[in-house]
Amino acid sequence: GQQLNQSPQSMFIQEGEDVSMNCTSSSIFNTWLWYKQEPGEGPVLLIALYKAGELTSNGRLTAQFGITRKDSFLNISASIPSDVGIYFCAGQGGGSNYKLTFGKGTLLTVNP
Amino acid sequence: GAVVSQHPSRVICKSGTSVKIECRSLDFQATTMFWYRQFPKQSLMLMATSNEGSKATYEQGVEKDKFLINHASLTLSTLTVTSAHPEDSSFYICSAARRDRVGETQYFGPGTRLLVL
């Protein structure tokens, strides 16, 4: 099925550094979501974006819904060791189409 | 709020047997639930969309007779892997869609690790 282009694939950073990751798509989405998955667990919703241009924060996390509706980014400020995990972006279509299209994920490693 | 549970968390079975996985939304009603499969170091792959009171909609390439889905109530969907084989070993994750002010947002269960011997 269709997938989003998510980058980078992996990141190795030092504790305290800021992190940025993004997703792009050839298709328009009405909703962008960012999830975090830890080993052996299901994805946990971090931020949901519903409007083009919307900028939303959740603690140290900030995400934006691109104005073209074809992209989104997630920033993590002042990273800590528990930020380690795989971060997935997901786009959701409109109307009655609630299916999610997932990016391939960004593996984040934080060195203390 | 928006808690989704799965049971069992892990299961080991012999080849040829059937395995049932339950997905429950604990604090909200979900008219739509989704079943995903995830292979190691890969993204989630949608298998089927489960609608309460109607037949599930399967993605292309997913055998509906092998992966039976029942959405018995607004809080429970089950996935039964029939006549399981080693290649069915995987991480199965469900999600439940909760209606909010702008649409429906999916919340995921913790996943079920299936190992078929």
mmCIF file with all atom_site columns, C-alpha atoms in Angstrom:
data_model
loop_
_atom_site.group_PDB
_atom_site.id
_atom_site.type_symbol
_atom_site.label_atom_id
_atom_site.label_alt_id
_atom_site.label_comp_id
_atom_site.label_asym_id
_atom_site.label_entity_id
_atom_site.label_seq_id
_atom_site.pdbx_PDB_ins_code
_atom_site.Cartn_x
_atom_site.Cartn_y
_atom_site.Cartn_z
_atom_site.occupancy
_atom_site.B_iso_or_equiv
_atom_site.pdbx_formal_charge
_atom_site.auth_seq_id
_atom_site.auth_comp_id
_atom_site.auth_asym_id
_atom_site.auth_atom_id
_atom_site.pdbx_PDB_model_num
ATOM 1   C CA . GLY A 1 1   ? 0.000   0.000   0.000  1.00 0.00 ? 1   GLY A CA 1
ATOM 2   C CA . GLN A 1 2   ? 0.916   3.652   -0.132 1.00 0.00 ? 2   GLN A CA 1
ATOM 3   C CA . GLN A 1 3   ? 3.506   4.902   2.332  1.00 0.00 ? 3   GLN A CA 1
ATOM 4   C CA . LEU A 1 4   ? 4.712   8.258   3.409  1.00 0.00 ? 4   LEU A CA 1
ATOM 5   C CA . ASN A 1 5   ? 8.328   9.333   3.010  1.00 0.00 ? 5   ASN A CA 1
ATOM 6   C CA . GLN A 1 6   ? 9.633   9.727   6.522  1.00 0.00 ? 6   GLN A CA 1
ATOM 7   C CA . SER A 1 7   ? 13.137  10.924  7.323  1.00 0.00 ? 7   SER A CA 1
ATOM 8   C CA . PRO A 1 8   ? 15.571  10.390  8.759  1.00 0.00 ? 8   PRO A CA 1
ATOM 9   C CA . GLN A 1 9   ? 15.384  6.622   9.169  1.00 0.00 ? 9   GLN A CA 1
ATOM 10  C CA . SER A 1 10  ? 17.425  6.777   12.351 1.00 0.00 ? 10  SER A CA 1
ATOM 11  C CA . MET A 1 11  ? 19.077  9.319   14.595 1.00 0.00 ? 11  MET A CA 1
ATOM 12  C CA . PHE A 1 12  ? 21.752  9.011   17.268 1.00 0.00 ? 12  PHE A CA 1
ATOM 13  C CA . ILE A 1 13  ? 21.893  12.069  19.502 1.00 0.00 ? 13  ILE A CA 1
ATOM 14  C CA . GLN A 1 14  ? 23.214  13.184  22.842 1.00 0.00 ? 14  GLN A CA 1
ATOM 15  C CA . GLU A 1 15  ? 20.910  13.880  25.735 1.00 0.00 ? 15  GLU A CA 1
ATOM 16  C CA . GLY A 1 16  ? 19.831  17.506  25.711 1.00 0.00 ? 16  GLY A CA 1
ATOM 17  C CA . GLU A 1 17  ? 19.954  17.923  21.955 1.00 0.00 ? 17  GLU A CA 1
ATOM 18  C CA . ASP A 1 18  ? 16.961  18.889  19.847 1.00 0.00 ? 18  ASP A CA 1
ATOM 19  C CA . VAL A 1 19  ? 15.553  16.493  17.247 1.00 0.00 ? 19  VAL A CA 1
ATOM 20  C CA . SER A 1 20  ? 13.616  17.069  14.058 1.00 0.00 ? 20  SER A CA 1
ATOM 21  C CA . MET A 1 21  ? 11.952  14.564  11.767 1.00 0.00 ? 21  MET A CA 1
ATOM 22  C CA . ASN A 1 22  ? 9.518   14.965  8.902  1.00 0.00 ? 22  ASN A CA 1
ATOM 23  C CA . CYS A 1 23  ? 7.141   13.236  6.553  1.00 0.00 ? 23  CYS A CA 1
ATOM 24  C CA . THR A 1 24  ? 6.146   14.045  3.020  1.00 0.00 ? 24  THR A CA 1
ATOM 25  C CA . SER A 1 25  ? 3.493   12.623  0.772  1.00 0.00 ? 25  SER A CA 1
ATOM 26  C CA . SER A 1 26  ? 2.352   12.892  -2.806 1.00 0.00 ? 26  SER A CA 1
ATOM 27  C CA . SER A 1 27  ? -1.235  12.838  -1.535 1.00 0.00 ? 27  SER A CA 1
ATOM 28  C CA . ILE A 1 28  ? -3.178  15.327  0.519  1.00 0.00 ? 28  ILE A CA 1
ATOM 29  C CA . PHE A 1 29  ? -4.262  14.306  3.994  1.00 0.00 ? 29  PHE A CA 1
ATOM 30  C CA . ASN A 1 30  ? -6.893  15.892  6.213  1.00 0.00 ? 30  ASN A CA 1
ATOM 31  C CA . THR A 1 31  ? -5.222  14.804  9.426  1.00 0.00 ? 31  THR A CA 1
ATOM 32  C CA . TRP A 1 32  ? -1.601  14.169  10.374 1.00 0.00 ? 32  TRP A CA 1
ATOM 33  C CA . LEU A 1 33  ? -0.691  12.164  13.440 1.00 0.00 ? 33  LEU A CA 1
ATOM 34  C CA . TRP A 1 34  ? 2.559   11.357  15.176 1.00 0.00 ? 34  TRP A CA 1
ATOM 35  C CA . TYR A 1 35  ? 2.951   8.159   17.200 1.00 0.00 ? 35  TYR A CA 1
ATOM 36  C CA . LYS A 1 36  ? 5.778   6.745   19.284 1.00 0.00 ? 36  LYS A CA 1
ATOM 37  C CA . GLN A 1 37  ? 6.376   3.015   19.575 1.00 0.00 ? 37  GLN A CA 1
ATOM 38  C CA . GLU A 1 38  ? 8.635   1.338   22.114 1.00 0.00 ? 38  GLU A CA 1
ATOM 39  C CA . PRO A 1 39  ? 9.880   -2.243  21.722 1.00 0.00 ? 39  PRO A CA 1
ATOM 40  C CA . GLY A 1 40  ? 7.127   -4.826  22.143 1.00 0.00 ? 40  GLY A CA 1
ATOM 41  C CA . GLU A 1 41  ? 4.427   -2.190  22.554 1.00 0.00 ? 41  GLU A CA 1
ATOM 42  C CA . GLY A 1 42  ? 1.746   -0.629  20.413 1.00 0.00 ? 42  GLY A CA 1
ATOM 43  C CA . PRO A 1 43  ? 2.091   2.930   19.064 1.00 0.00 ? 43  PRO A CA 1
ATOM 44  C CA . VAL A 1 44  ? 1.117   5.730   21.430 1.00 0.00 ? 44  VAL A CA 1
ATOM 45  C CA . LEU A 1 45  ? -0.437  8.895   20.051 1.00 0.00 ? 45  LEU A CA 1
ATOM 46  C CA . LEU A 1 46  ? 1.739   11.969  20.638 1.00 0.00 ? 46  LEU A CA 1
ATOM 47  C CA . ILE A 1 47  ? 0.143   14.718  18.607 1.00 0.00 ? 47  ILE A CA 1
ATOM 48  C CA . ALA A 1 48  ? -2.786  14.981  16.201 1.00 0.00 ? 48  ALA A CA 1
ATOM 49  C CA . LEU A 1 49  ? -3.012  17.803  13.657 1.00 0.00 ? 49  LEU A CA 1
ATOM 50  C CA . TYR A 1 50  ? -6.305  18.604  11.998 1.00 0.00 ? 50  TYR A CA 1
ATOM 51  C CA . LYS A 1 51  ? -5.801  21.834  10.087 1.00 0.00 ? 51  LYS A CA 1
ATOM 52  C CA . ALA A 1 52  ? -3.328  22.903  7.415  1.00 0.00 ? 52  ALA A CA 1
ATOM 53  C CA . GLY A 1 53  ? -0.732  25.208  8.927  1.00 0.00 ? 53  GLY A CA 1
ATOM 54  C CA . GLU A 1 54  ? -1.580  24.122  12.470 1.00 0.00 ? 54  GLU A CA 1
ATOM 55  C CA . LEU A 1 55  ? 1.291   24.119  14.950 1.00 0.00 ? 55  LEU A CA 1
ATOM 56  C CA . THR A 1 56  ? 0.688   22.083  18.089 1.00 0.00 ? 56  THR A CA 1
ATOM 57  C CA . SER A 1 57  ? 2.808   21.389  21.148 1.00 0.00 ? 57  SER A CA 1
ATOM 58  C CA . ASN A 1 58  ? 2.711   18.618  23.718 1.00 0.00 ? 58  ASN A CA 1
ATOM 59  C CA . GLY A 1 59  ? 5.349   19.284  26.354 1.00 0.00 ? 59  GLY A CA 1
ATOM 60  C CA . ARG A 1 60  ? 8.750   19.134  24.650 1.00 0.00 ? 60  ARG A CA 1
ATOM 61  C CA . LEU A 1 61  ? 7.154   17.981  21.399 1.00 0.00 ? 61  LEU A CA 1
ATOM 62  C CA . THR A 1 62  ? 6.026   20.314  18.648 1.00 0.00 ? 62  THR A CA 1
ATOM 63  C CA . ALA A 1 63  ? 4.452   19.274  15.363 1.00 0.00 ? 63  ALA A CA 1
ATOM 64  C CA . GLN A 1 64  ? 3.170   21.167  12.357 1.00 0.00 ? 64  GLN A CA 1
ATOM 65  C CA . PHE A 1 65  ? 0.693   20.327  9.613  1.00 0.00 ? 65  PHE A CA 1
ATOM 66  C CA . GLY A 1 66  ? 2.157   21.604  6.357  1.00 0.00 ? 66  GLY A CA 1
ATOM 67  C CA . ILE A 1 67  ? 0.237   24.281  4.500  1.00 0.00 ? 67  ILE A CA 1
ATOM 68  C CA . THR A 1 68  ? 0.070   22.108  1.373  1.00 0.00 ? 68  THR A CA 1
ATOM 69  C CA . ARG A 1 69  ? -1.387  19.259  3.490  1.00 0.00 ? 69  ARG A CA 1
ATOM 70  C CA . LYS A 1 70  ? 1.287   16.999  2.055  1.00 0.00 ? 70  LYS A CA 1
ATOM 71  C CA . ASP A 1 71  ? 3.832   17.186  4.838  1.00 0.00 ? 71  ASP A CA 1
ATOM 72  C CA . SER A 1 72  ? 4.375   17.406  8.565  1.00 0.00 ? 72  SER A CA 1
ATOM 73  C CA . PHE A 1 73  ? 7.286   17.680  10.949 1.00 0.00 ? 73  PHE A CA 1
ATOM 74  C CA . LEU A 1 74  ? 7.884   16.724  14.572 1.00 0.00 ? 74  LEU A CA 1
ATOM 75  C CA . ASN A 1 75  ? 10.420  18.429  16.803 1.00 0.00 ? 75  ASN A CA 1
ATOM 76  C CA . ILE A 1 76  ? 11.598  17.183  20.185 1.00 0.00 ? 76  ILE A CA 1
ATOM 77  C CA . SER A 1 77  ? 13.450  19.692  22.315 1.00 0.00 ? 77  SER A CA 1
ATOM 78  C CA . ALA A 1 78  ? 16.000  18.922  25.022 1.00 0.00 ? 78  ALA A CA 1
ATOM 79  C CA . SER A 1 79  ? 15.915  15.171  24.446 1.00 0.00 ? 79  SER A CA 1
ATOM 80  C CA . ILE A 1 80  ? 16.108  12.767  27.380 1.00 0.00 ? 80  ILE A CA 1
ATOM 81  C CA . PRO A 1 81  ? 16.911  9.033   27.446 1.00 0.00 ? 81  PRO A CA 1
ATOM 82  C CA . SER A 1 82  ? 13.250  8.022   27.679 1.00 0.00 ? 82  SER A CA 1
ATOM 83  C CA . ASP A 1 83  ? 12.638  9.632   24.281 1.00 0.00 ? 83  ASP A CA 1
ATOM 84  C CA . VAL A 1 84  ? 14.205  6.516   22.757 1.00 0.00 ? 84  VAL A CA 1
ATOM 85  C CA . GLY A 1 85  ? 11.855  4.676   20.433 1.00 0.00 ? 85  GLY A CA 1
ATOM 86  C CA . ILE A 1 86  ? 10.473  4.621   16.919 1.00 0.00 ? 86  ILE A CA 1
ATOM 87  C CA . TYR A 1 87  ? 8.461   7.620   15.833 1.00 0.00 ? 87  TYR A CA 1
ATOM 88  C CA . PHE A 1 88  ? 5.857   7.144   13.105 1.00 0.00 ? 88  PHE A CA 1
ATOM 89  C CA . CYS A 1 89  ? 3.990   9.766   11.164 1.00 0.00 ? 89  CYS A CA 1
ATOM 90  C CA . ALA A 1 90  ? 0.576   8.863   9.794  1.00 0.00 ? 90  ALA A CA 1
ATOM 91  C CA . GLY A 1 91  ? -1.762  10.584  7.400  1.00 0.00 ? 91  GLY A CA 1
ATOM 92  C CA . GLN A 1 92  ? -5.504  10.157  7.509  1.00 0.00 ? 92  GLN A CA 1
ATOM 93  C CA . GLY A 1 93  ? -7.900  10.817  4.648  1.00 0.00 ? 93  GLY A CA 1
ATOM 94  C CA . GLY A 1 94  ? -11.117 12.726  4.958  1.00 0.00 ? 94  GLY A CA 1
ATOM 95  C CA . GLY A 1 95  ? -14.820 11.910  4.895  1.00 0.00 ? 95  GLY A CA 1
ATOM 96  C CA . SER A 1 96  ? -15.575 8.360   5.966  1.00 0.00 ? 96  SER A CA 1
ATOM 97  C CA . ASN A 1 97  ? -12.050 7.195   5.173  1.00 0.00 ? 97  ASN A CA 1
ATOM 98  C CA . TYR A 1 98  ? -10.436 6.774   8.560  1.00 0.00 ? 98  TYR A CA 1
ATOM 99  C CA . LYS A 1 99  ? -7.592  4.583   7.365  1.00 0.00 ? 99  LYS A CA 1
ATOM 100 C CA . LEU A 1 100 ? -4.083  5.619   8.305  1.00 0.00 ? 100 LEU A CA 1
ATOM 101 C CA . THR A 1 101 ? -1.135  5.658   5.948  1.00 0.00 ? 101 THR A CA 1
ATOM 102 C CA . PHE A 1 102 ? 2.087   5.227   7.914  1.00 0.00 ? 102 PHE A CA 1
ATOM 103 C CA . GLY A 1 103 ? 5.612   6.393   7.362  1.00 0.00 ? 103 GLY A CA 1
ATOM 104 C CA . LYS A 1 104 ? 8.411   3.864   7.783  1.00 0.00 ? 104 LYS A CA 1
ATOM 105 C CA . GLY A 1 105 ? 9.429   5.305   11.114 1.00 0.00 ? 105 GLY A CA 1
ATOM 106 C CA . THR A 1 106 ? 12.393  7.149   12.619 1.00 0.00 ? 106 THR A CA 1
ATOM 107 C CA . LEU A 1 107 ? 14.439  5.221   15.164 1.00 0.00 ? 107 LEU A CA 1
ATOM 108 C CA . LEU A 1 108 ? 15.698  7.607   17.827 1.00 0.00 ? 108 LEU A CA 1
ATOM 109 C CA . THR A 1 109 ? 18.579  6.733   20.119 1.00 0.00 ? 109 THR A CA 1
ATOM 110 C CA . VAL A 1 110 ? 19.545  9.122   22.896 1.00 0.00 ? 110 VAL A CA 1
ATOM 111 C CA . ASN A 1 111 ? 22.935  8.739   24.531 1.00 0.00 ? 111 ASN A CA 1
ATOM 112 C CA . PRO A 1 112 ? 22.945  9.861   28.161 1.00 0.00 ? 112 PRO A CA 1
ATOM 113 C CA . GLY B 2 1   ? -8.920  8.365   28.351 1.00 0.00 ? 1   GLY B CA 1
ATOM 114 C CA . ALA B 2 2   ? -8.738  6.388   25.081 1.00 0.00 ? 2   ALA B CA 1
ATOM 115 C CA . VAL B 2 3   ? -7.353  3.133   26.454 1.00 0.00 ? 3   VAL B CA 1
ATOM 116 C CA . VAL B 2 4   ? -7.270  0.053   24.234 1.00 0.00 ? 4   VAL B CA 1
ATOM 117 C CA . SER B 2 5   ? -6.371  -3.391  25.522 1.00 0.00 ? 5   SER B CA 1
ATOM 118 C CA . GLN B 2 6   ? -5.408  -6.589  23.750 1.00 0.00 ? 6   GLN B CA 1
ATOM 119 C CA . HIS B 2 7   ? -5.440  -10.142 24.992 1.00 0.00 ? 7   HIS B CA 1
ATOM 120 C CA . PRO B 2 8   ? -3.349  -12.182 25.033 1.00 0.00 ? 8   PRO B CA 1
ATOM 121 C CA . SER B 2 9   ? -0.137  -10.148 24.970 1.00 0.00 ? 9   SER B CA 1
ATOM 122 C CA . ARG B 2 10  ? 1.771   -13.111 23.606 1.00 0.00 ? 10  ARG B CA 1
ATOM 123 C CA . VAL B 2 11  ? 0.858   -16.576 22.455 1.00 0.00 ? 11  VAL B CA 1
ATOM 124 C CA . ILE B 2 12  ? 2.732   -19.622 21.256 1.00 0.00 ? 12  ILE B CA 1
ATOM 125 C CA . CYS B 2 13  ? 0.824   -22.253 19.336 1.00 0.00 ? 13  CYS B CA 1
ATOM 126 C CA . LYS B 2 14  ? 1.383   -25.319 17.227 1.00 0.00 ? 14  LYS B CA 1
ATOM 127 C CA . SER B 2 15  ? 1.075   -25.205 13.472 1.00 0.00 ? 15  SER B CA 1
ATOM 128 C CA . GLY B 2 16  ? -2.466  -25.964 12.350 1.00 0.00 ? 16  GLY B CA 1
ATOM 129 C CA . THR B 2 17  ? -4.226  -24.593 15.405 1.00 0.00 ? 17  THR B CA 1
ATOM 130 C CA . SER B 2 18  ? -6.345  -21.441 15.571 1.00 0.00 ? 18  SER B CA 1
ATOM 131 C CA . VAL B 2 19  ? -5.634  -18.447 17.755 1.00 0.00 ? 19  VAL B CA 1
ATOM 132 C CA . LYS B 2 20  ? -8.069  -15.733 18.836 1.00 0.00 ? 20  LYS B CA 1
ATOM 133 C CA . ILE B 2 21  ? -6.913  -12.232 19.756 1.00 0.00 ? 21  ILE B CA 1
ATOM 134 C CA . GLU B 2 22  ? -9.233  -9.790  21.505 1.00 0.00 ? 22  GLU B CA 1
ATOM 135 C CA . CYS B 2 23  ? -9.177  -6.017  21.190 1.00 0.00 ? 23  CYS B CA 1
ATOM 136 C CA . ARG B 2 24  ? -11.180 -3.895  23.613 1.00 0.00 ? 24  ARG B CA 1
ATOM 137 C CA . SER B 2 25  ? -11.725 -0.162  23.943 1.00 0.00 ? 25  SER B CA 1
ATOM 138 C CA . LEU B 2 26  ? -11.944 0.295   27.706 1.00 0.00 ? 26  LEU B CA 1
ATOM 139 C CA . ASP B 2 27  ? -13.258 3.815   28.137 1.00 0.00 ? 27  ASP B CA 1
ATOM 140 C CA . PHE B 2 28  ? -14.941 4.698   24.868 1.00 0.00 ? 28  PHE B CA 1
ATOM 141 C CA . GLN B 2 29  ? -17.112 3.146   22.207 1.00 0.00 ? 29  GLN B CA 1
ATOM 142 C CA . ALA B 2 30  ? -15.588 2.404   18.842 1.00 0.00 ? 30  ALA B CA 1
ATOM 143 C CA . THR B 2 31  ? -17.737 1.791   15.806 1.00 0.00 ? 31  THR B CA 1
ATOM 144 C CA . THR B 2 32  ? -14.572 1.155   13.835 1.00 0.00 ? 32  THR B CA 1
ATOM 145 C CA . MET B 2 33  ? -11.546 -0.894  14.821 1.00 0.00 ? 33  MET B CA 1
ATOM 146 C CA . PHE B 2 34  ? -8.525  -1.765  12.732 1.00 0.00 ? 34  PHE B CA 1
ATOM 147 C CA . TRP B 2 35  ? -6.164  -4.729  12.695 1.00 0.00 ? 35  TRP B CA 1
ATOM 148 C CA . TYR B 2 36  ? -2.527  -4.337  11.765 1.00 0.00 ? 36  TYR B CA 1
ATOM 149 C CA . ARG B 2 37  ? 0.412   -6.626  11.384 1.00 0.00 ? 37  ARG B CA 1
ATOM 150 C CA . GLN B 2 38  ? 3.984   -5.550  12.011 1.00 0.00 ? 38  GLN B CA 1
ATOM 151 C CA . PHE B 2 39  ? 7.166   -7.385  11.055 1.00 0.00 ? 39  PHE B CA 1
ATOM 152 C CA . PRO B 2 40  ? 10.449  -6.646  12.847 1.00 0.00 ? 40  PRO B CA 1
ATOM 153 C CA . LYS B 2 41  ? 11.904  -3.228  12.035 1.00 0.00 ? 41  LYS B CA 1
ATOM 154 C CA . GLN B 2 42  ? 9.022   -2.402  9.726  1.00 0.00 ? 42  GLN B CA 1
ATOM 155 C CA . SER B 2 43  ? 6.029   -0.128  9.812  1.00 0.00 ? 43  SER B CA 1
ATOM 156 C CA . LEU B 2 44  ? 2.471   -1.182  10.529 1.00 0.00 ? 44  LEU B CA 1
ATOM 157 C CA . MET B 2 45  ? 0.588   -2.902  7.740  1.00 0.00 ? 45  MET B CA 1
ATOM 158 C CA . LEU B 2 46  ? -3.187  -2.577  7.759  1.00 0.00 ? 46  LEU B CA 1
ATOM 159 C CA . MET B 2 47  ? -4.917  -5.938  7.446  1.00 0.00 ? 47  MET B CA 1
ATOM 160 C CA . ALA B 2 48  ? -8.566  -5.064  7.800  1.00 0.00 ? 48  ALA B CA 1
ATOM 161 C CA . THR B 2 49  ? -11.115 -2.549  8.983  1.00 0.00 ? 49  THR B CA 1
ATOM 162 C CA . SER B 2 50  ? -13.667 -3.889  11.435 1.00 0.00 ? 50  SER B CA 1
ATOM 163 C CA . ASN B 2 51  ? -17.071 -2.227  11.685 1.00 0.00 ? 51  ASN B CA 1
ATOM 164 C CA . GLU B 2 52  ? -19.502 -3.014  14.469 1.00 0.00 ? 52  GLU B CA 1
ATOM 165 C CA . GLY B 2 53  ? -22.422 -5.043  13.198 1.00 0.00 ? 53  GLY B CA 1
ATOM 166 C CA . SER B 2 54  ? -21.110 -5.574  9.687  1.00 0.00 ? 54  SER B CA 1
ATOM 167 C CA . LYS B 2 55  ? -18.514 -7.568  7.801  1.00 0.00 ? 55  LYS B CA 1
ATOM 168 C CA . ALA B 2 56  ? -14.919 -6.517  7.978  1.00 0.00 ? 56  ALA B CA 1
ATOM 169 C CA . THR B 2 57  ? -13.212 -4.917  5.000  1.00 0.00 ? 57  THR B CA 1
ATOM 170 C CA . TYR B 2 58  ? -9.941  -6.611  4.156  1.00 0.00 ? 58  TYR B CA 1
ATOM 171 C CA . GLU B 2 59  ? -6.930  -5.041  2.474  1.00 0.00 ? 59  GLU B CA 1
ATOM 172 C CA . GLN B 2 60  ? -5.678  -6.458  -0.778 1.00 0.00 ? 60  GLN B CA 1
ATOM 173 C CA . GLY B 2 61  ? -3.692  -9.636  -0.274 1.00 0.00 ? 61  GLY B CA 1
ATOM 174 C CA . VAL B 2 62  ? -5.133  -10.440 3.152  1.00 0.00 ? 62  VAL B CA 1
ATOM 175 C CA . GLU B 2 63  ? -7.048  -13.731 3.214  1.00 0.00 ? 63  GLU B CA 1
ATOM 176 C CA . LYS B 2 64  ? -10.409 -13.187 4.877  1.00 0.00 ? 64  LYS B CA 1
ATOM 177 C CA . ASP B 2 65  ? -10.895 -16.910 5.496  1.00 0.00 ? 65  ASP B CA 1
ATOM 178 C CA . LYS B 2 66  ? -7.580  -17.117 7.286  1.00 0.00 ? 66  LYS B CA 1
ATOM 179 C CA . PHE B 2 67  ? -7.930  -13.981 9.373  1.00 0.00 ? 67  PHE B CA 1
ATOM 180 C CA . LEU B 2 68  ? -11.479 -13.984 10.716 1.00 0.00 ? 68  LEU B CA 1
ATOM 181 C CA . ILE B 2 69  ? -12.661 -10.738 12.237 1.00 0.00 ? 69  ILE B CA 1
ATOM 182 C CA . ASN B 2 70  ? -15.712 -10.272 14.405 1.00 0.00 ? 70  ASN B CA 1
ATOM 183 C CA . HIS B 2 71  ? -16.797 -6.908  15.780 1.00 0.00 ? 71  HIS B CA 1
ATOM 184 C CA . ALA B 2 72  ? -19.370 -8.093  18.265 1.00 0.00 ? 72  ALA B CA 1
ATOM 185 C CA . SER B 2 73  ? -19.955 -4.860  20.157 1.00 0.00 ? 73  SER B CA 1
ATOM 186 C CA . LEU B 2 74  ? -18.905 -1.229  20.267 1.00 0.00 ? 74  LEU B CA 1
ATOM 187 C CA . THR B 2 75  ? -16.026 -2.135  22.565 1.00 0.00 ? 75  THR B CA 1
ATOM 188 C CA . LEU B 2 76  ? -14.824 -5.510  21.302 1.00 0.00 ? 76  LEU B CA 1
ATOM 189 C CA . SER B 2 77  ? -13.307 -6.842  18.095 1.00 0.00 ? 77  SER B CA 1
ATOM 190 C CA . THR B 2 78  ? -11.650 -10.220 17.703 1.00 0.00 ? 78  THR B CA 1
ATOM 191 C CA . LEU B 2 79  ? -9.129  -11.518 15.183 1.00 0.00 ? 79  LEU B CA 1
ATOM 192 C CA . THR B 2 80  ? -8.881  -15.270 14.745 1.00 0.00 ? 80  THR B CA 1
ATOM 193 C CA . VAL B 2 81  ? -5.889  -16.656 12.904 1.00 0.00 ? 81  VAL B CA 1
ATOM 194 C CA . THR B 2 82  ? -7.146  -19.968 11.553 1.00 0.00 ? 82  THR B CA 1
ATOM 195 C CA . SER B 2 83  ? -4.913  -22.939 10.860 1.00 0.00 ? 83  SER B CA 1
ATOM 196 C CA . ALA B 2 84  ? -1.873  -20.942 11.838 1.00 0.00 ? 84  ALA B CA 1
ATOM 197 C CA . HIS B 2 85  ? 1.481   -21.610 10.195 1.00 0.00 ? 85  HIS B CA 1
ATOM 198 C CA . PRO B 2 86  ? 4.973   -20.402 11.081 1.00 0.00 ? 86  PRO B CA 1
ATOM 199 C CA . GLU B 2 87  ? 4.759   -17.642 8.472  1.00 0.00 ? 87  GLU B CA 1
ATOM 200 C CA . ASP B 2 88  ? 1.831   -16.183 10.433 1.00 0.00 ? 88  ASP B CA 1
ATOM 201 C CA . SER B 2 89  ? 4.196   -15.460 13.320 1.00 0.00 ? 89  SER B CA 1
ATOM 202 C CA . SER B 2 90  ? 4.171   -11.716 13.788 1.00 0.00 ? 90  SER B CA 1
ATOM 203 C CA . PHE B 2 91  ? 3.172   -8.798  16.005 1.00 0.00 ? 91  PHE B CA 1
ATOM 204 C CA . TYR B 2 92  ? -0.543  -8.078  15.650 1.00 0.00 ? 92  TYR B CA 1
ATOM 205 C CA . ILE B 2 93  ? -1.823  -4.689  16.764 1.00 0.00 ? 93  ILE B CA 1
ATOM 206 C CA . CYS B 2 94  ? -5.368  -3.388  16.877 1.00 0.00 ? 94  CYS B CA 1
ATOM 207 C CA . SER B 2 95  ? -6.594  0.164   17.030 1.00 0.00 ? 95  SER B CA 1
ATOM 208 C CA . ALA B 2 96  ? -9.934  1.646   17.967 1.00 0.00 ? 96  ALA B CA 1
ATOM 209 C CA . ALA B 2 97  ? -11.239 4.845   16.439 1.00 0.00 ? 97  ALA B CA 1
ATOM 210 C CA . ARG B 2 98  ? -12.627 7.360   18.881 1.00 0.00 ? 98  ARG B CA 1
ATOM 211 C CA . ARG B 2 99  ? -14.844 10.100  17.577 1.00 0.00 ? 99  ARG B CA 1
ATOM 212 C CA . ASP B 2 100 ? -13.750 13.572  18.534 1.00 0.00 ? 100 ASP B CA 1
ATOM 213 C CA . ARG B 2 101 ? -14.651 17.103  17.475 1.00 0.00 ? 101 ARG B CA 1
ATOM 214 C CA . VAL B 2 102 ? -12.976 16.857  14.086 1.00 0.00 ? 102 VAL B CA 1
ATOM 215 C CA . GLY B 2 103 ? -13.242 13.226  13.129 1.00 0.00 ? 103 GLY B CA 1
ATOM 216 C CA . GLU B 2 104 ? -12.037 9.872   14.374 1.00 0.00 ? 104 GLU B CA 1
ATOM 217 C CA . THR B 2 105 ? -8.619  9.336   15.920 1.00 0.00 ? 105 THR B CA 1
ATOM 218 C CA . GLN B 2 106 ? -7.086  5.879   16.192 1.00 0.00 ? 106 GLN B CA 1
ATOM 219 C CA . TYR B 2 107 ? -5.749  4.667   19.523 1.00 0.00 ? 107 TYR B CA 1
ATOM 220 C CA . PHE B 2 108 ? -3.670  1.510   19.538 1.00 0.00 ? 108 PHE B CA 1
ATOM 221 C CA . GLY B 2 109 ? -3.599  -1.534  21.744 1.00 0.00 ? 109 GLY B CA 1
ATOM 222 C CA . PRO B 2 110 ? -0.328  -2.878  23.185 1.00 0.00 ? 110 PRO B CA 1
ATOM 223 C CA . GLY B 2 111 ? -0.067  -5.618  20.566 1.00 0.00 ? 111 GLY B CA 1
ATOM 224 C CA . THR B 2 112 ? -0.053  -9.413  20.580 1.00 0.00 ? 112 THR B CA 1
ATOM 225 C CA . ARG B 2 113 ? 3.087   -11.370 19.769 1.00 0.00 ? 113 ARG B CA 1
ATOM 226 C CA . LEU B 2 114 ? 2.178   -14.600 17.965 1.00 0.00 ? 114 LEU B CA 1
ATOM 227 C CA . LEU B 2 115 ? 4.697   -17.384 17.531 1.00 0.00 ? 115 LEU B CA 1
ATOM 228 C CA . VAL B 2 116 ? 3.630   -20.432 15.541 1.00 0.00 ? 116 VAL B CA 1
ATOM 229 C CA . LEU B 2 117 ? 5.852   -23.477 15.956 1.00 0.00 ? 117 LEU B CA 1
#
